[in-house]
C-alpha positions in Angstrom: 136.5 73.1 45.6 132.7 71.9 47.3 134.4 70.3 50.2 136.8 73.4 50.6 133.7 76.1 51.0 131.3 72.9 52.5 134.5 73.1 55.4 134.4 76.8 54.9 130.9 77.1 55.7 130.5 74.4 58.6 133.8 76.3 60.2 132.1 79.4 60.1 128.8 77.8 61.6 130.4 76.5 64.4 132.1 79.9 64.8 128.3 81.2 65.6 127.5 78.5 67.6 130.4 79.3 69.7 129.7 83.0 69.7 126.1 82.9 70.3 127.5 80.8 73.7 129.7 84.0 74.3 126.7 86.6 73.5 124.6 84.3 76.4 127.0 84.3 78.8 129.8 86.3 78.4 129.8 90.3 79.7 128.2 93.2 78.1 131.6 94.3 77.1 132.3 90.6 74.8 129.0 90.8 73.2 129.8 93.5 71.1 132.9 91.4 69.6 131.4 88.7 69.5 128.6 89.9 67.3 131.0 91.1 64.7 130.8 88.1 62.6 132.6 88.8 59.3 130.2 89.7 56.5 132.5 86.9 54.4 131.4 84.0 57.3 127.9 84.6 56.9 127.6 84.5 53.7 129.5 81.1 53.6 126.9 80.0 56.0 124.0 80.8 53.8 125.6 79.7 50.9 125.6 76.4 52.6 122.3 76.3 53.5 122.0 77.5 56.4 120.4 81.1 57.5 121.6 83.1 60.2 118.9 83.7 63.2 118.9 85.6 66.0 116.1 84.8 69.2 115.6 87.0 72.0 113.8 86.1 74.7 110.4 87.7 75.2 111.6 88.9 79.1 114.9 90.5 77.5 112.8 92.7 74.8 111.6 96.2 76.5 107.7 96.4 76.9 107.1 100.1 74.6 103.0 99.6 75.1 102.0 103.7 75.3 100.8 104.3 79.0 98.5 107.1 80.2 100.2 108.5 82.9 98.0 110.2 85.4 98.4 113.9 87.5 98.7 113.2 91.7 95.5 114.7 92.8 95.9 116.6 95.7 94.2 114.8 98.9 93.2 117.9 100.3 89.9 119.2 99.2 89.3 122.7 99.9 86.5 123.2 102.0 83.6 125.6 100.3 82.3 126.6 103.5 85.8 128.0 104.1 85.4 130.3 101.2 82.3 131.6 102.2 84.3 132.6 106.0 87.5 133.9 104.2 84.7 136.0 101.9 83.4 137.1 105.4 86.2 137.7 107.2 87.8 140.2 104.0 84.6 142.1 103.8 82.3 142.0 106.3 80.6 144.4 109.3 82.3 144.4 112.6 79.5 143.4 115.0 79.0 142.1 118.4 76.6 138.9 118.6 73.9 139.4 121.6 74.9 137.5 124.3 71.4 136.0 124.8 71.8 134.5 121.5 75.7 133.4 122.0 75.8 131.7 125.5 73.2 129.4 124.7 74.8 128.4 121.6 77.8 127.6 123.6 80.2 130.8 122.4 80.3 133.0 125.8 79.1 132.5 129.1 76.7 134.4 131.4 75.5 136.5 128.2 78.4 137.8 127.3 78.6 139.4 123.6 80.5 137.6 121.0 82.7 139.8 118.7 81.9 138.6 114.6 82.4 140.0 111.0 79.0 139.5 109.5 77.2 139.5 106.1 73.3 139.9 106.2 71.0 139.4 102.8 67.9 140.5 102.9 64.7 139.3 101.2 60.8 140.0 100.8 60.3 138.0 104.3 63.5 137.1 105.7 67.1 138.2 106.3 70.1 135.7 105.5 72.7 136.4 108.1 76.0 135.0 108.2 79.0 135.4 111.1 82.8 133.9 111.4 85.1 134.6 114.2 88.4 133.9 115.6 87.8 134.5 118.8 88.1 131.6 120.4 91.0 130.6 118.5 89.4 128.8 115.8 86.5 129.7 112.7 83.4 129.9 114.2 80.4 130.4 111.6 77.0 131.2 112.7 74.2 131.2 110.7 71.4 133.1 111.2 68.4 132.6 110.0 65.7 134.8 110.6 61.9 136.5 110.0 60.2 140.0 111.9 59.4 137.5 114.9 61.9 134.5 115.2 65.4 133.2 114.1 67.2 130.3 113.9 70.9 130.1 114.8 73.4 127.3 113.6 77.2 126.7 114.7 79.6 125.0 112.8 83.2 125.5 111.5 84.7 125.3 108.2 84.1 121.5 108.2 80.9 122.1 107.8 79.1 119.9 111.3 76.2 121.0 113.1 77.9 121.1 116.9 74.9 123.5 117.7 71.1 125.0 117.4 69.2 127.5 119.5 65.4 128.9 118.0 65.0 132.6 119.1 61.7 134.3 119.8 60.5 137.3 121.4 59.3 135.2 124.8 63.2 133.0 124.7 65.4 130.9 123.6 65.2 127.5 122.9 68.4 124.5 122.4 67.3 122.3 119.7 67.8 118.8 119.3 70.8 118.3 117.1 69.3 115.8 114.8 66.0 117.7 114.3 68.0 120.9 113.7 70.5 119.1 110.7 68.1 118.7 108.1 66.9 122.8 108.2 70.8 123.2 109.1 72.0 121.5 105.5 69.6 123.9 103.9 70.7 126.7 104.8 74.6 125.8 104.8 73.7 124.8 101.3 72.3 128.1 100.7 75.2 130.3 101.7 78.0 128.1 99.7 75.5 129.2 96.6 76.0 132.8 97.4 80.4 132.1 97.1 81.4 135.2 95.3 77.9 137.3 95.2 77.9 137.8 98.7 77.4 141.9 100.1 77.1 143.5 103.2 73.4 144.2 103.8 72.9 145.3 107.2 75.1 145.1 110.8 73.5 144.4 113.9 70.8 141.7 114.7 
């Protein structure tokens, strides 16, 4: 009776072998038979001694590790400056810029006016004054700085570059150097992107 289940049991073993051969290399549609070993078998094997394993190789075995999975950030960045000329544009004075101011800041020629919506603060000493255009087929922003007896004006776009400077007085009008203009020019860019939403019409003309 021994030798009868010992047979049993060995014939049943090499029946896994053989179907753990079939489970390696036989299609997707044989593993499934192939892993119904009868309950009967398996027990025959472990009555022998034997126990049943099953190894998977670590490359077969799904990685589940929890991953943070991050929002695309957009690669545009809204410029601020922008805001401040779309603020302009929706609610400022209809104004034309003196010519003697504009054609040396390289807007018109021969001291032509330049057409601008414009928002002026004023304070105890000065007066704020900002103006955006399209009419030379881009945003033109100027910013004006300016006191009772002389003003500074700045050009740039909605990128936010000094392109160019002119200091007013009462006796003329004066091109700045670029790179002595940028520092006072960061300033008071800096100034008006504070004022983003608090802006208000103050006064028109120059």
């Amino acid at each position: 009776m021994h030798e009868k289940v010992y047979s049993f049991s060995f014939s049943a073993y090499c029946s896994l072998v053989l179907t753990s051969a079939l489970f390696a290399a036989a299609p997707q549609s044989y593993q499934s038979a192939a892993m119904a070993l009868p309950d009967s078998a398996a027990q025959a094997v472990r009555n022998a001694g034997w126990s049943i394993t099953v190894q998977t190789e670590p490359s077969s075995v799904p990685d589940a590790t929890p991953r943070t999975v991050s929002a695309s950030q957009s690669s545009v960045d809204e410029s601020v400056l922008s805001k401040v000329a779309d603020y302009t544009f929706q609610n400022g004075a209809d104004i034309d810029l003196s010519g003697k101011l504009c054609t040396p800041l390289g807007l018109t020629q021969n001291k032509q006016n330049f057409p601008v919506k414009q928002y002026v603060i004023d304070t105890d000493t000065n007066k704020q004054t900002i103006n955006v255009s399209r009419a030379r087929g881009r945003v033109d922003i100027i910013i004006f700085y300016r006191t009772a007896n002389e003003g500074t004006l700045y050009l740039t776009s909605v990128d936010g570059d000094l392109e160019s400077a002119i200091h007013a007085t009462k006796t003329g009008v004066e091109v700045l150097n670029l790179a002595a203009a940028k520092a006072d020019f960061e300033r008071e860019k800096a100034w008006w992107i504070g004022q983003v939403g608090s802006l208000s019409v103050a006064s028109s003309n120059p």
